[in-house]
Amino acid sequence: MKSQLIKGKNIVKDDWVTSELAKVEEIVKMQAGKVVAFKLSGEDYPANEQVKESIFPDTGKVLLPLKVFIHHQEKLKERLANGEIGIWFSTHEEIHKFIEAIGDLNNFPLIAIHVEKFADGRIFSIGSQLRNKYNFKNELRAFGDVLRDQIFFLKRSGFNSYLIRKDRDATDAIKGLDDFSDPYQGASDILEPVWKRNKR
Amino acid sequence: MYKYDQIDQKIVNERVDQYQNQLNRYLNKELSDEEFRPLRLQNGLYIQRHAPMLRVAIPYGLLSSKQLNKLANISDKYDRGYGHFSTRQNIQFNWPKLEDTPDILRELAEVEMHAIQTSGNCIRNITTDQFAGVTDDEIIDPRHIAEIIRQWSTFHPEFALLPRKFKIAITGSTKDRALVQCHDIGLEFFTNTNNKMSIKVWVGGGLGRTPIIGSVIKNELEWEHILTYCEAILRVYNLYGRRDNMYKARIKILVKSLGIEAFKKLVEDEWKYIKNGPNTINAEELSRVKKYFSEPNYKKNIKNNLKDYDPNKAFSQWLSRATNSHKKTGYRAVTFSLKETGCAPGDASSTQMKAVSKLADEYSFGEIRVSHEQNLILADVQEDKLYELWIKAKEHHLVTPNIGLLTDIICCPGGDFCSLANAKSIPIAQSIQDLFDDMDYLHDIGDLNLNISGCMNACGHHHVGHIGILGVDKDGSEWYQVTLGGNQGNFASIGKVIGPSFSAEQMPSIVKKIIEVYLNNRQKEEIFIDCVSRIGLEPFKNYIYKDSEVSK
Ligand code: HEM
Ligand code: SF4
């Protein structure tokens, strides 16, 4: 089964091609463990040669690894202007380090975040920062280990599309979006807390 | 106390449905063990030695008589007729069936209770002073903000899957009874120079295998900003806290490795853009919540007849240990001891729970509190009714006058129930209680906290016990390490290990020796912990290890 995409509240066809990073030794090592890599500081990820060796289609809508985009930025100008370029990065990459290099985030019709393990809740804070700190307005997608029981929280953290893990049924997952009807706190989808929305 | 409106009730009901569905998918094998684990944990469901264990939230330790009655009924219907009150002011059931858990939750929802976020890597139940709202050293009643934080943290989408659990404690009194310095976030209320409610914010405290006293991250935060400030702290923690090693995943490790100044800078940078944002609390919401905690109908001119009972020694002892001064003249806060010799500390039978529920209705406006020392409290009892209450509570073994004394032991479930344990803890507590069952002797020893944990996870707070006992595993057998000089409250400190560990059989006599050293050294009126601070560990070590019995 291929991963199904939920966008808003519907299952839709994914018209983006997700370009993966070139496989190198280091990556294998990093992803083999049960745990999600912890990066506070330290060596660059992905490694330079990996970025250079990554290839992607010459035409059409393509979702590029953040660093690959930065590497080819000059030659991608036109495609970016045509709305053909999106970027993705993993939960342990620190977007604030690259913000200057990539310019206005709203040039991208799509940003996607890869979550390797269900239990990795960094994705929520990344969503919240993209929406509220960096004012990203376009499609924000979660992919990787994305399951029914996260997507309510993902939605509330500013995501609006979800590529469900490929062994799971999106028609089931979509029900997760309705788990709670009137949440307490203000977050990225509903900004105001319940006491400001309602007369209590 | 706080009462649910339709919004609160709907969230709790929707949670029961969501959980029921998750459990069904798990039972139908649509969810793997690994996938179900974080889901059930978010709901207080552990898989333990004998059966699943269900932890039910008691927000900031406050219960109505109706709720306590429900807990009693649940323990009869789904468990073995008792419950365990925990150091985090919650209650745990040790023997429910997995299939029954949705029904239990449904019954709890009927009385505005739930098990939301009682475990798992999320924001846990908020804890506070068991005497909130009635104590005479209170500056600000912490329950209003505690309830607002409870709501804000419930299913907070961004903090549902943190690196590790996250505990917030709040105090509003001069004397800290909530251990704010030993929590991930500790909030200490005060009134600032403009007479405005403000908060001193502590961060990065915690016990467990790396006990650390928290650091102050903000000296003065005005109350309306508390949610956005907590959000900033949690966001930094969520993004940068370690996820590769669960023993290094608490916020305390992050704060320590970055240093409080660098950590604070990250927090302030996050706070900048959300400060004054939508989650800033307004006066309207504060007063809406405040209304629920308004004073009950206190009587005036209550006749204080307590002197009449002086000749009754048992009652007088109880009066001196188990009742606390109250902000209203004529009232006292009464603590029922769940530490009678022979019972597991913190356990209450369903008969006891029902009795306390009834007594709360008769004597204390229908409310009960749970303390982190694992006792139950009636906060508003008239002084002229104390004797009557004592007589009735005595029938149910609730009046052991050992509150704050050596046998008022804080103790985790340990090896009898917990699969993480290195050693049993309940039998150690019991053998110590057996040895010290002479009330006069206990009262002479005076204020002393003895805390026991079955492993370094420190659920029994052993680090901050004046005497701390920790179960350790040596070559597959159970041993106990002893620490002295730990303290909770405004002068929190972590106890120091006195030396090699002891066997279970040795433990009562070791405690006895510690007490002997204290009694021989104490100055007039000097309590145990002050004596330890003054004379240091040496005299204890010398005496205990002098004839170097078998110890490891
Ligand atoms: C029987 C099931 C239990 C299990 C599996 C369990 C597990 C744990 C673990 C793994 C920790 C260490 C967390 C860390 O340091 O990151 C911990 C800490 C703690 N637990 Fe438990 N626990 C159980 C029961 C209890 C009970 C019954 C209480 C209350 C009496 C309790 C209260 C606490 C407290 C206060 C801590 C303090 C450490 C801290 O938060 O810094 N736990 N528990
Ligand atoms: S301290 Fe250890 S033994 Fe005791 S309850 Fe906690 S995890 Fe279990």
mmCIF file of C-alpha atoms in Angstrom, chain A residues 34-40 91-92 94 96 117-126 128-130 132-134 145 147-150 152-157 165 167-168 172 175-176 178-200, chain B residues 2 4-5 7-12 14-15 18 21-22 25 30-32 34-35 38-39 147-148 150-162 227 231 234-236 238-245 254 257-258 266 269-270 273-274 277-282 284-285 288:
data_model
loop_
_atom_site.group_PDB
_atom_site.id
_atom_site.type_symbol
_atom_site.label_atom_id
_atom_site.label_comp_id
_atom_site.label_asym_id
_atom_site.label_seq_id
_atom_site.Cartn_x
_atom_site.Cartn_y
_atom_site.Cartn_z
ATOM 1 C CA LYS A 34 15.404 2.846 18.387
ATOM 2 C CA VAL A 35 15.681 6.436 19.454
ATOM 3 C CA VAL A 36 15.480 9.656 17.575
ATOM 4 C CA ALA A 37 18.733 11.488 17.106
ATOM 5 C CA PHE A 38 19.318 14.229 19.597
ATOM 6 C CA LYS A 39 20.917 17.288 18.158
ATOM 7 C CA LEU A 40 21.525 20.321 20.259
ATOM 8 C CA THR A 91 12.528 16.951 13.690
ATOM 9 C CA HIS A 92 16.120 17.201 14.881
ATOM 10 C CA GLU A 94 17.064 23.372 13.643
ATOM 11 C CA HIS A 96 16.290 28.835 12.917
ATOM 12 C CA LYS A 117 9.005 7.867 15.658
ATOM 13 C CA PHE A 118 5.482 8.402 16.879
ATOM 14 C CA ALA A 119 6.759 9.406 20.311
ATOM 15 C CA ASP A 120 8.894 12.232 18.945
ATOM 16 C CA GLY A 121 6.830 15.259 19.972
ATOM 17 C CA ARG A 122 9.310 17.816 18.653
ATOM 18 C CA ILE A 123 7.231 17.938 15.506
ATOM 19 C CA PHE A 124 4.485 19.772 17.394
ATOM 20 C CA SER A 125 6.765 22.564 18.573
ATOM 21 C CA ILE A 126 8.272 22.856 15.108
ATOM 22 C CA SER A 128 3.940 25.890 16.252
ATOM 23 C CA GLN A 129 7.133 27.841 15.584
ATOM 24 C CA LEU A 130 6.648 27.759 11.817
ATOM 25 C CA ASN A 132 3.635 31.640 15.010
ATOM 26 C CA LYS A 133 7.283 32.619 15.057
ATOM 27 C CA TYR A 134 8.011 32.471 11.328
ATOM 28 C CA ASP A 145 5.531 7.714 11.523
ATOM 29 C CA LEU A 147 -0.771 7.770 12.778
ATOM 30 C CA ARG A 148 -4.342 8.412 13.783
ATOM 31 C CA ASP A 149 -3.545 9.234 17.391
ATOM 32 C CA GLN A 150 -1.207 12.122 16.618
ATOM 33 C CA PHE A 152 -5.456 15.864 16.277
ATOM 34 C CA PHE A 153 -2.379 17.293 17.996
ATOM 35 C CA LEU A 154 -0.674 17.884 14.659
ATOM 36 C CA LYS A 155 -3.661 19.833 13.432
ATOM 37 C CA ARG A 156 -3.652 21.930 16.577
ATOM 38 C CA SER A 157 0.074 22.551 16.145
ATOM 39 C CA ARG A 165 2.230 5.735 7.429
ATOM 40 C CA ASP A 167 0.606 0.351 6.377
ATOM 41 C CA ARG A 168 -2.294 2.344 7.841
ATOM 42 C CA ASP A 172 -9.503 5.474 9.795
ATOM 43 C CA LYS A 175 -11.351 10.245 12.342
ATOM 44 C CA GLY A 176 -8.624 11.306 14.744
ATOM 45 C CA ASP A 178 -12.421 14.985 15.454
ATOM 46 C CA ASP A 179 -11.253 13.524 18.773
ATOM 47 C CA PHE A 180 -12.071 16.700 20.680
ATOM 48 C CA SER A 181 -14.564 19.333 19.674
ATOM 49 C CA ASP A 182 -13.791 22.279 21.936
ATOM 50 C CA PRO A 183 -10.237 22.233 23.283
ATOM 51 C CA TYR A 184 -9.146 24.272 26.279
ATOM 52 C CA GLN A 185 -6.033 26.094 25.220
ATOM 53 C CA GLY A 186 -5.273 28.448 22.382
ATOM 54 C CA ALA A 187 -2.867 26.848 19.889
ATOM 55 C CA SER A 188 -1.919 27.218 16.243
ATOM 56 C CA ASP A 189 -5.265 26.323 14.678
ATOM 57 C CA ILE A 190 -7.623 27.917 17.163
ATOM 58 C CA LEU A 191 -5.661 30.794 18.605
ATOM 59 C CA GLU A 192 -7.915 31.769 21.470
ATOM 60 C CA PRO A 193 -8.368 29.701 24.607
ATOM 61 C CA VAL A 194 -11.818 28.397 25.370
ATOM 62 C CA TRP A 195 -12.583 31.118 27.877
ATOM 63 C CA LYS A 196 -12.148 33.768 25.195
ATOM 64 C CA ARG A 197 -14.121 31.843 22.582
ATOM 65 C CA ASN A 198 -17.115 31.117 24.762
ATOM 66 C CA LYS A 199 -18.963 32.785 27.534
ATOM 67 C CA ARG A 200 -18.275 30.398 30.380
ATOM 68 C CA TYR B 2 -14.063 23.759 40.865
ATOM 69 C CA TYR B 4 -17.263 21.319 35.544
ATOM 70 C CA ASP B 5 -19.323 23.264 33.065
ATOM 71 C CA ILE B 7 -17.119 22.364 28.183
ATOM 72 C CA ASP B 8 -15.112 20.537 30.847
ATOM 73 C CA GLN B 9 -17.560 17.657 30.889
ATOM 74 C CA LYS B 10 -17.479 17.267 27.128
ATOM 75 C CA ILE B 11 -13.680 17.068 27.044
ATOM 76 C CA VAL B 12 -13.664 14.340 29.665
ATOM 77 C CA GLU B 14 -14.731 12.698 24.565
ATOM 78 C CA ARG B 15 -11.580 11.371 26.167
ATOM 79 C CA GLN B 18 -11.229 8.187 22.401
ATOM 80 C CA ASN B 21 -11.577 3.291 20.726
ATOM 81 C CA GLN B 22 -7.811 3.088 21.267
ATOM 82 C CA ARG B 25 -7.990 -1.095 18.248
ATOM 83 C CA GLU B 30 -4.730 -2.802 14.945
ATOM 84 C CA LEU B 31 -2.288 -1.165 17.334
ATOM 85 C CA SER B 32 0.947 -2.822 18.382
ATOM 86 C CA GLU B 34 4.606 -0.298 21.223
ATOM 87 C CA GLU B 35 1.998 1.961 19.649
ATOM 88 C CA PRO B 38 2.202 5.917 24.923
ATOM 89 C CA LEU B 39 -1.580 6.047 24.481
ATOM 90 C CA GLU B 147 -7.081 25.078 37.943
ATOM 91 C CA ILE B 148 -6.300 27.445 35.085
ATOM 92 C CA ARG B 150 -4.824 22.273 34.708
ATOM 93 C CA GLN B 151 -7.158 23.275 31.908
ATOM 94 C CA TRP B 152 -4.409 24.767 29.788
ATOM 95 C CA SER B 153 -2.237 21.679 30.113
ATOM 96 C CA THR B 154 -5.040 19.192 29.436
ATOM 97 C CA PHE B 155 -4.411 17.802 25.944
ATOM 98 C CA HIS B 156 -2.041 20.623 25.164
ATOM 99 C CA PRO B 157 -1.320 19.646 21.563
ATOM 100 C CA GLU B 158 2.268 20.771 21.560
ATOM 101 C CA PHE B 159 3.280 18.999 24.755
ATOM 102 C CA ALA B 160 1.602 15.630 24.317
ATOM 103 C CA LEU B 161 4.825 13.749 23.590
ATOM 104 C CA LEU B 162 7.590 15.402 25.563
ATOM 105 C CA LEU B 227 0.622 30.217 30.737
ATOM 106 C CA GLU B 231 4.653 27.472 27.174
ATOM 107 C CA LEU B 234 8.070 23.719 27.631
ATOM 108 C CA ARG B 235 8.781 24.533 24.000
ATOM 109 C CA VAL B 236 12.488 24.872 24.660
ATOM 110 C CA ASN B 238 10.380 19.823 23.963
ATOM 111 C CA LEU B 239 12.796 20.841 21.212
ATOM 112 C CA TYR B 240 16.094 20.423 23.044
ATOM 113 C CA GLY B 241 15.517 17.939 25.839
ATOM 114 C CA ARG B 242 17.339 14.678 25.275
ATOM 115 C CA ARG B 243 15.408 11.881 23.634
ATOM 116 C CA ASP B 244 18.212 9.400 23.181
ATOM 117 C CA ASN B 245 18.497 8.326 26.812
ATOM 118 C CA LEU B 254 18.889 20.119 29.977
ATOM 119 C CA SER B 257 23.930 20.972 30.794
ATOM 120 C CA LEU B 258 23.137 24.364 29.271
ATOM 121 C CA LEU B 266 16.335 30.409 24.986
ATOM 122 C CA ASP B 269 13.547 34.333 23.105
ATOM 123 C CA GLU B 270 10.547 32.037 22.767
ATOM 124 C CA TYR B 273 6.731 36.521 20.548
ATOM 125 C CA ILE B 274 3.983 34.869 22.589
ATOM 126 C CA GLY B 277 -0.649 36.558 23.092
ATOM 127 C CA PRO B 278 -4.066 34.843 23.215
ATOM 128 C CA ASN B 279 -3.229 32.590 26.174
ATOM 129 C CA THR B 280 -2.532 35.556 28.426
ATOM 130 C CA ILE B 281 -4.953 35.133 31.318
ATOM 131 C CA ASN B 282 -7.451 37.917 31.798
ATOM 132 C CA GLU B 284 -12.448 37.795 33.847
ATOM 133 C CA GLU B 285 -11.210 34.221 33.615
ATOM 134 C CA ARG B 288 -14.632 33.058 36.994
#
